[in-house]
Structures are given as C-alpha cells and as structure tokens.
CSV table of C-alpha atoms in Angstrom, one decimal:
chain,number,residue,atom,x,y,z
D,1,MET,CA,51.5,103.8,113.8
D,2,LEU,CA,49.1,101.5,112.0
D,3,GLU,CA,48.0,98.4,114.0
D,4,ILE,CA,47.3,95.3,112.1
D,5,ASP,CA,45.5,92.2,113.4
D,6,GLY,CA,47.7,89.2,112.4
D,7,SER,CA,44.9,86.7,113.2
D,8,VAL,CA,42.5,87.9,110.4
D,9,LEU,CA,41.5,85.7,107.5
D,10,GLU,CA,44.5,83.4,106.6
D,11,GLY,CA,45.7,84.0,110.2
D,12,GLY,CA,49.3,82.9,109.4
D,13,GLY,CA,52.6,84.5,108.3
D,14,GLN,CA,51.2,86.1,105.2
D,15,VAL,CA,49.7,89.1,107.1
D,16,LEU,CA,53.1,89.7,108.7
D,17,ARG,CA,55.0,89.5,105.4
D,18,ILE,CA,52.8,91.8,103.5
D,19,ALA,CA,52.5,94.3,106.4
D,20,VAL,CA,56.3,94.5,106.9
D,21,ALA,CA,57.0,94.8,103.1
D,22,LEU,CA,54.4,97.6,102.7
D,23,SER,CA,55.7,99.3,105.8
D,24,CYS,CA,59.1,99.5,104.1
D,25,LEU,CA,57.7,100.6,100.8
D,26,CYS,CA,55.2,103.2,102.1
D,27,ARG,CA,57.3,104.3,105.1
D,28,ILE,CA,54.4,103.5,107.5
D,29,PRO,CA,55.3,102.3,110.9
D,30,VAL,CA,53.2,99.2,111.8
D,31,LYS,CA,52.4,97.2,114.9
D,32,VAL,CA,51.3,93.6,114.0
D,33,VAL,CA,49.5,91.9,116.9
D,34,LYS,CA,48.2,88.4,117.3
D,35,ILE,CA,50.8,87.1,114.9
D,36,ARG,CA,50.0,83.6,113.5
D,37,ALA,CA,47.2,83.3,116.1
D,38,GLY,CA,45.5,80.8,113.7
D,39,ARG,CA,48.4,78.3,113.9
D,40,ASN,CA,49.1,75.4,116.3
D,41,LYS,CA,52.3,77.2,117.4
D,42,PRO,CA,51.4,81.0,117.4
D,43,GLY,CA,54.0,83.7,117.1
D,44,LEU,CA,57.2,84.1,115.1
D,45,ALA,CA,59.0,81.0,113.8
D,46,ALA,CA,62.6,81.2,112.5
D,47,GLN,CA,61.4,81.8,109.0
D,48,HIS,CA,59.2,84.8,109.9
D,49,LEU,CA,61.8,86.3,112.2
D,50,GLN,CA,64.4,86.1,109.4
D,51,GLY,CA,62.0,87.8,107.1
D,52,ILE,CA,61.6,90.7,109.5
D,53,GLU,CA,65.4,90.9,110.0
D,54,LEU,CA,65.9,91.0,106.2
D,55,CYS,CA,63.5,93.9,105.8
D,56,LYS,CA,65.0,95.6,108.8
D,57,SER,CA,68.4,95.5,107.0
D,58,LEU,CA,66.9,96.7,103.8
D,59,CYS,CA,65.3,99.8,105.2
D,60,LYS,CA,67.4,100.5,108.4
D,61,ALA,CA,64.3,99.9,110.5
D,62,ARG,CA,63.9,100.0,114.2
D,63,VAL,CA,62.1,96.9,115.4
D,64,VAL,CA,60.6,96.0,118.7
D,65,GLY,CA,59.4,92.5,119.8
D,66,ALA,CA,61.2,90.5,117.1
D,67,TYR,CA,62.1,87.2,118.8
D,68,LEU,CA,61.1,83.5,118.4
D,69,GLY,CA,57.5,83.0,119.6
D,70,SER,CA,56.7,86.7,119.7
D,71,THR,CA,53.0,87.5,118.9
D,72,GLU,CA,53.5,91.3,118.6
D,73,VAL,CA,56.0,93.2,116.6
D,74,GLU,CA,56.6,96.9,115.9
D,75,PHE,CA,58.4,97.9,112.7
D,76,HIS,CA,59.6,101.5,112.1
D,77,PRO,CA,61.0,101.8,108.6
D,78,GLN,CA,63.5,104.3,107.1
D,79,THR,CA,65.0,104.7,103.6
D,80,ILE,CA,65.4,101.5,101.5
D,81,ILE,CA,69.1,100.9,100.8
D,82,GLY,CA,70.9,98.7,98.3
D,83,GLY,CA,73.9,96.5,99.0
D,84,ARG,CA,74.2,92.9,100.3
D,85,HIS,CA,71.6,91.6,102.7
D,86,SER,CA,71.4,88.1,104.1
D,87,ALA,CA,69.0,85.8,106.0
D,88,ASP,CA,69.4,82.3,107.3
D,89,THR,CA,66.5,80.4,108.9
D,90,LYS,CA,69.0,77.7,110.1
D,91,THR,CA,66.1,75.3,109.5
D,92,ALA,CA,64.1,74.1,106.4
D,93,GLY,CA,62.2,77.4,106.6
D,94,SER,CA,61.3,78.5,103.1
D,95,VAL,CA,63.7,80.6,101.1
D,96,ALA,CA,60.8,81.3,98.7
D,97,LEU,CA,58.9,83.1,101.5
D,98,LEU,CA,61.9,85.2,102.3
D,99,VAL,CA,61.9,86.2,98.6
D,100,GLN,CA,58.2,87.1,98.9
D,101,ILE,CA,58.8,89.6,101.7
D,102,ALA,CA,62.1,91.1,100.4
D,103,LEU,CA,61.7,91.3,96.6
D,104,PRO,CA,59.1,94.1,96.4
D,105,VAL,CA,61.1,96.1,98.9
D,106,ALA,CA,64.4,95.6,97.0
D,107,LEU,CA,62.8,96.9,93.8
D,108,PHE,CA,62.5,100.4,95.3
D,109,SER,CA,66.0,100.6,96.8
D,110,SER,CA,68.5,103.3,96.3
D,111,SER,CA,70.9,101.0,94.5
D,112,PRO,CA,71.3,97.3,93.3
D,113,VAL,CA,70.4,94.7,96.0
D,114,GLU,CA,71.9,91.3,96.6
D,115,LEU,CA,69.9,88.9,98.8
D,116,SER,CA,71.8,86.0,100.2
D,117,LEU,CA,69.2,83.6,101.5
D,118,ARG,CA,69.6,80.3,103.3
D,119,GLY,CA,67.0,77.7,104.4
D,120,GLY,CA,64.7,75.3,102.6
D,121,THR,CA,64.5,75.6,98.8
D,122,ASN,CA,61.9,72.9,98.2
D,123,ALA,CA,59.5,72.5,101.2
D,124,GLU,CA,55.8,71.8,101.8
D,125,MET,CA,53.4,74.6,102.6
D,126,ALA,CA,55.5,77.1,100.5
D,127,PRO,CA,56.4,77.6,96.9
D,128,GLN,CA,59.4,75.6,95.7
D,129,ILE,CA,62.3,77.8,94.7
D,130,ASP,CA,61.8,76.6,91.1
D,131,TYR,CA,58.3,78.0,91.1
D,132,ILE,CA,59.7,81.4,92.1
D,133,THR,CA,62.3,81.5,89.3
D,134,GLU,CA,60.2,79.8,86.5
D,135,VAL,CA,56.7,81.0,87.2
D,136,LEU,CA,56.7,84.0,89.5
D,137,ARG,CA,59.6,85.8,87.8
D,138,PRO,CA,57.9,85.9,84.3
D,139,ASN,CA,54.7,87.1,86.0
D,140,PHE,CA,56.6,89.8,87.8
D,141,GLU,CA,58.3,90.9,84.6
D,142,LYS,CA,54.9,91.9,83.2
D,143,PHE,CA,54.9,94.6,85.9
D,144,GLY,CA,58.4,95.7,84.9
D,145,ALA,CA,60.1,93.9,87.8
D,146,THR,CA,62.7,91.2,87.6
D,147,PHE,CA,65.7,89.6,89.3
D,148,GLU,CA,68.6,87.4,88.6
D,149,TYR,CA,69.5,84.4,90.8
D,150,GLU,CA,72.1,81.8,91.5
D,151,LEU,CA,71.1,78.5,93.2
D,152,LEU,CA,74.2,77.3,95.1
D,153,ARG,CA,72.7,74.5,97.1
D,154,ARG,CA,69.3,72.9,97.6
D,155,GLY,CA,67.9,72.5,101.1
D,156,TYR,CA,65.1,70.0,102.1
D,157,PHE,CA,63.0,69.2,105.1
D,158,PRO,CA,64.1,68.7,107.9
D,159,ARG,CA,67.7,69.9,107.6
D,160,GLY,CA,67.4,72.8,105.3
D,161,GLY,CA,70.8,74.2,104.3
D,162,GLY,CA,69.8,75.5,101.0
D,163,HIS,CA,71.5,78.7,99.6
D,164,CYS,CA,70.3,81.1,96.9
D,165,VAL,CA,71.5,84.5,95.9
D,166,PHE,CA,69.1,86.9,94.3
D,167,SER,CA,70.2,90.1,92.5
D,168,VAL,CA,67.7,92.9,92.1
D,169,ASN,CA,68.1,96.2,90.2
D,170,PRO,CA,65.9,99.0,91.4
D,171,ILE,CA,63.1,100.4,89.3
D,172,GLU,CA,61.4,103.7,89.0
D,173,LYS,CA,57.8,102.4,89.2
D,174,LEU,CA,55.7,99.3,88.4
D,175,LYS,CA,53.5,99.1,85.3
D,176,PRO,CA,49.8,98.0,85.6
D,177,VAL,CA,49.0,94.7,84.0
D,178,VAL,CA,45.8,93.6,82.2
D,179,SER,CA,45.5,89.8,81.8
D,180,VAL,CA,42.0,88.7,81.2
D,181,ASP,CA,42.2,86.5,78.1
D,182,LEU,CA,43.8,83.0,78.7
D,183,GLY,CA,44.2,82.2,75.0
D,184,GLN,CA,45.3,78.7,73.9
D,185,VAL,CA,48.1,76.6,75.3
D,186,SER,CA,51.2,77.1,73.3
D,187,LYS,CA,53.8,75.1,75.4
D,188,ALA,CA,53.8,73.0,78.5
D,189,TYR,CA,57.1,71.8,80.1
D,190,GLY,CA,58.7,71.0,83.4
D,191,TRP,CA,61.2,69.2,85.6
D,192,SER,CA,60.9,66.0,87.7
D,193,PHE,CA,63.8,65.5,90.1
D,194,VAL,CA,65.1,63.2,92.8
D,195,ALA,CA,68.0,63.8,95.2
D,196,GLY,CA,70.1,62.0,97.7
D,197,THR,CA,69.8,58.2,97.7
D,198,LEU,CA,66.5,58.2,95.7
D,199,PRO,CA,66.6,56.4,92.3
D,200,LEU,CA,66.1,58.2,89.0
D,201,ARG,CA,63.1,55.9,88.2
D,202,LEU,CA,61.0,57.9,90.8
D,203,ALA,CA,61.5,61.0,88.7
D,204,GLU,CA,60.5,59.1,85.6
D,205,GLN,CA,57.4,57.8,87.3
D,206,MET,CA,56.4,61.3,88.5
D,207,ALA,CA,57.0,62.7,85.0
D,208,ASP,CA,54.7,60.0,83.6
D,209,GLY,CA,52.0,60.8,86.1
D,210,ALA,CA,52.3,64.5,85.1
D,211,ARG,CA,52.0,63.7,81.4
D,212,ARG,CA,48.9,61.7,82.0
D,213,GLY,CA,47.5,64.4,84.3
D,214,MET,CA,47.8,67.0,81.5
D,215,GLY,CA,45.6,64.8,79.2
D,216,LYS,CA,45.7,65.9,75.6
D,217,ILE,CA,48.1,68.7,76.3
D,218,SER,CA,51.6,67.8,75.2
D,219,LEU,CA,54.0,68.0,78.1
D,220,GLU,CA,57.8,67.9,77.9
D,221,VAL,CA,59.4,67.0,81.2
D,222,GLU,CA,63.1,66.8,82.0
D,223,GLU,CA,63.9,64.0,84.4
D,224,TYR,CA,67.1,64.2,86.4
D,225,LYS,CA,68.9,63.5,89.7
D,226,GLU,CA,70.5,66.3,91.6
D,227,SER,CA,74.3,66.0,92.1
D,228,ALA,CA,75.4,65.2,95.7
D,229,SER,CA,77.2,68.5,95.9
D,230,MET,CA,74.0,70.4,95.0
D,231,ALA,CA,71.6,68.3,97.1
D,232,PRO,CA,73.0,65.7,99.5
D,233,ASP,CA,69.7,65.0,101.2
D,234,ASN,CA,66.7,63.0,100.0
D,235,CYS,CA,63.9,64.8,98.2
D,236,SER,CA,61.7,64.4,95.1
D,237,GLY,CA,59.3,66.7,93.2
D,238,VAL,CA,57.8,68.1,90.1
D,239,ILE,CA,57.6,71.7,88.7
D,240,LEU,CA,55.4,72.3,85.7
D,241,CYS,CA,54.9,75.4,83.5
D,242,CYS,CA,52.2,76.2,80.9
D,243,GLN,CA,52.4,79.1,78.4
D,244,THR,CA,49.5,80.4,76.4
D,245,THR,CA,49.2,82.4,73.2
D,246,THR,CA,48.2,85.5,75.1
D,247,GLY,CA,51.3,85.5,77.3
D,248,CYS,CA,49.8,83.8,80.4
D,249,LEU,CA,52.1,81.6,82.4
D,250,LEU,CA,50.6,79.1,84.8
D,251,GLY,CA,52.5,76.8,87.2
D,252,GLY,CA,51.9,73.6,89.1
D,253,SER,CA,54.2,71.8,91.6
D,254,ALA,CA,54.2,68.9,94.1
D,255,LEU,CA,56.8,67.3,96.4
D,256,GLY,CA,57.0,63.5,96.7
D,257,ASN,CA,56.3,61.7,99.9
D,258,ARG,CA,56.4,58.2,101.3
D,259,LYS,CA,52.6,58.0,101.6
D,260,GLU,CA,52.0,58.7,97.9
D,261,GLU,CA,52.9,56.8,94.7
D,262,PRO,CA,55.2,58.8,92.4
D,263,PRO,CA,52.7,59.0,89.5
D,264,GLU,CA,50.2,60.6,91.9
D,265,THR,CA,52.7,63.3,92.8
D,266,GLY,CA,53.0,64.1,89.1
D,267,ARG,CA,49.2,64.2,88.7
D,268,ARG,CA,48.9,66.6,91.6
D,269,ALA,CA,51.2,69.0,89.9
D,270,ALA,CA,49.4,68.7,86.6
D,271,LYS,CA,46.0,69.2,88.3
D,272,GLU,CA,46.9,72.7,89.5
D,273,ILE,CA,47.5,73.8,85.9
D,274,LYS,CA,44.5,71.8,84.5
D,275,GLU,CA,42.1,73.4,87.0
D,276,ALA,CA,43.2,76.9,86.0
D,277,LEU,CA,42.9,76.1,82.3
D,278,SER,CA,39.5,74.6,82.7
D,279,LEU,CA,38.2,77.8,84.3
D,280,GLY,CA,39.9,80.1,81.8
D,281,ALA,CA,42.1,81.7,84.6
D,282,CYS,CA,45.2,83.7,83.5
D,283,VAL,CA,47.1,82.8,86.6
D,284,ASP,CA,47.2,79.6,88.8
D,285,GLN,CA,45.8,79.7,92.3
D,286,HIS,CA,49.2,80.1,94.0
D,287,MET,CA,50.1,83.1,91.9
D,288,GLN,CA,47.0,85.1,92.8
D,289,ASP,CA,48.0,86.5,96.1
D,290,GLN,CA,51.6,87.1,95.1
D,291,LEU,CA,50.5,89.7,92.5
D,292,ILE,CA,48.3,91.7,94.9
D,293,ILE,CA,51.2,93.8,96.3
D,294,LEU,CA,52.4,94.7,92.8
D,295,MET,CA,48.9,95.6,91.7
D,296,ALA,CA,48.5,97.9,94.7
D,297,LEU,CA,51.8,99.7,93.9
D,298,ALA,CA,51.5,99.9,90.1
D,299,ASP,CA,50.9,103.1,88.3
D,300,GLY,CA,47.4,102.6,86.9
D,301,GLU,CA,44.6,100.1,86.8
D,302,SER,CA,45.4,96.3,86.7
D,303,ARG,CA,42.9,93.6,85.8
D,304,ILE,CA,43.7,89.9,86.2
D,305,ARG,CA,41.4,87.0,85.6
D,306,THR,CA,41.7,84.3,88.3
D,307,GLY,CA,39.8,81.2,89.4
D,308,VAL,CA,38.2,81.0,92.8
D,309,ILE,CA,39.6,83.7,95.1
D,310,THR,CA,41.8,82.0,97.7
D,311,LEU,CA,41.9,82.9,101.3
D,312,HIS,CA,45.5,84.0,100.8
D,313,THR,CA,44.4,86.4,98.1
D,314,LYS,CA,41.6,87.8,100.3
D,315,THR,CA,44.2,88.3,103.1
D,316,ALA,CA,46.6,90.1,100.8
D,317,ILE,CA,43.9,92.4,99.5
D,318,HIS,CA,42.8,93.2,103.1
D,319,VAL,CA,46.3,94.2,104.2
D,320,ALA,CA,47.1,96.1,100.9
D,321,GLU,CA,44.0,98.2,101.3
D,322,LEU,CA,44.7,98.9,104.9
D,323,MET,CA,48.2,100.1,104.2
D,324,THR,CA,47.9,101.9,100.8
D,325,LYS,CA,45.2,103.9,99.1
D,326,ALA,CA,44.9,101.2,96.4
D,327,THR,CA,41.3,100.1,95.8
D,328,PHE,CA,40.4,96.5,94.8
D,329,THR,CA,37.3,95.3,93.2
D,330,LEU,CA,36.4,91.6,92.6
D,331,ILE,CA,34.3,91.1,89.5
D,332,PRO,CA,32.7,87.6,89.2
D,333,GLU,CA,32.4,86.3,85.6
D,334,GLY,CA,31.1,82.8,85.3
D,335,ASP,CA,33.6,80.5,87.1
D,336,THR,CA,36.3,83.1,87.2
D,337,THR,CA,36.8,86.4,89.0
D,338,ILE,CA,38.6,89.5,87.7
D,339,ILE,CA,40.7,91.2,90.3
D,340,GLN,CA,40.7,94.9,89.5
D,341,CYS,CA,42.9,97.3,91.3
D,342,GLN,CA,43.6,101.0,91.0
D,343,GLY,CA,47.2,101.2,92.0
D,344,ILE,CA,48.8,104.0,93.9
D,345,GLY,CA,51.7,104.6,91.4
D,346,LEU,CA,54.5,104.3,94.0
D,347,LYS,CA,57.7,105.9,92.6
D,348,ASN,CA,61.2,105.3,93.7
D,349,SER,CA,62.3,108.6,95.1
D,350,HIS,CA,66.0,108.0,94.9
D,351,THR,CA,67.8,110.4,92.5
D,352,LEU,CA,69.9,107.5,91.2
D,353,LEU,CA,67.0,106.6,88.9
C-alpha cells in the first residue's frame, strides 16, 4: 500500500481526489493521511466523502476510514466497472469536483458509465458546472476523452440541490497532446445569468463588465434568467470562453456576490482569460492542474504551455509522479512554462474494447 501525505503543498481535497482516482486506474491501494490538514476544518467533508464513495462504486473498492471528519482513509481498488453510479453531497458541495475525481476513472471502465451527481452546480472555490462542460470537455477531447451530459437542475450555495447526469463511453487509451502555440483569438463568447428573484438587469451589467474587461477582443455574451423549475434559488454569474486559431480554448468565470458590483463580476471573469492571453498561455490557470492526470496516463509525450505554475498544478504533479511512472519536467520560457510529461500509456484492459 502506498501512503500519501494529504497535507503537502495545496493541503486540501485535491490530493485525495487525485490519489483515489489514480488508485482506481493503476490498481494501487493507497492510504491517504493528514487529509485536508491545511484547512480550517480538517478531514473529509460531505463532498470529499461522496467522491470516495463514487470511486468505490466504480471499482468495487474496499474502503476503510471513510466518514465525515476522517483524516485518514484506506482505498483498495478492484476492476473498474460500467453501469450507473450516483453521488449526493446533500449540500452545496461541488458537482464539478465529483466529476474531476470520477471522470478519468470512468474512461477506463469495462462498459459505458452513467454518473448521476447531486449537489452544488455553481459554487465558489470550485469550477462552475458550465466551465466543466464548455471549457474542460473540449480540452479533454484533445486527449481522446469526452462525455455527454444533462443538466436537470441547478444548485447554489447554501442549499445545493443541483442534479447533473454524465454519460461516459470507455476508451482504449489517451492520446498525448502538444499545445505550445497560442495563436490568435478567433472567437470569444459566454453566458451571463441570474436566477431566483434576481432581476435580468444584473446579468446585463455583468455582461457589460465582461465586454469591457476583454478590451479590444469582441465578446458575444448571452444574458438570461434561469427558469424557476431549473433554478429556484438566487444566484448570478458569468462563464466566458475564448478560442484561438491553433485550437486553444481558455475559460474564465465568476459568481456574483452582494459585496461586489455586477460589472466587476464580469471583469473578474474576463481578467482570467486576458491574463492567460497576455502571457501566451495555451490553457487558463484553472485548466492547468486538471490536465495533469491525463498527461500522466497518455500514451506518449505531452507538452502544454501554461502561465505561472499554480500550487494546485504542483500538487497534481506531485501525486501523479508518486503513483505512476510518468515523469514531468517544467520548462520555463519567458513568462510561460511548458509542462512536459512522458505518459505511461495506460491501456484499458477490458476485452470489450
């Protein structure tokens, strides 16, 4: 069994998510200790517990120590199986973070997988579900991995209650990706939304702020109000996408809050894209760490140009190198860094494929 210190680097739930996912994929039993030691409330919260339970279901694992507040968990994986698997945080815990832990595992299952996930769809401190479907999915598709999804209900802080269903077809292996040339912006677009009792004019103001934040780059933003059946609670936010002539897709997002004027919310979302563009990065700062596990598993050498390496990315690389034979090299080039990885070429062993 491989023991992993959950307090290293980022010191939060990311270590646990990557360790459990790679445990399933590489069939390596793991013991994660000091879980979320760097947080105000250490140990497993509902969201992390449901992520473990989801992977337990996906690979028929034996798990020890998985309960709320636990700071130490053992995970003993078996074969990854298809079928329907579900998780419900019963809070506003992020659905997107459940996708992060389960999606790589589902790609190497024995048959198609359906993930029925409940919780928060648009929450702070985690990707909005729209970022997962509009930005993460196209970036995953470069590796030969994709998914279909159905958004049945949105869930916001503090009540949650969102519901998404993701459908994943297994693959034989992941392709390496080389993305080091940003190219020129070819299209920028996005969505600005309000829900509940919030007026549409807030969405319009956020969209205006986003357009101003993008400067000379033309930005098309759809402004809308969620239906009461889709989103009965109050929330507002912006999701932006930017495509380039070399196939790069960068994203930016922000949620509205009472302490911030709506135009500033839009500008925050635009700033995430503008910063990446100004550096010449081929992915935005939030996509960096989410690609590490795919680079580690891919069949060959991947090279991706990023901006400043985030702590989340350093954490993802640390765990991936501990659990696989993949080797990562960080190559500084001006204001950017090329993340280079020789992947292990993991293959789906199931004869179905």
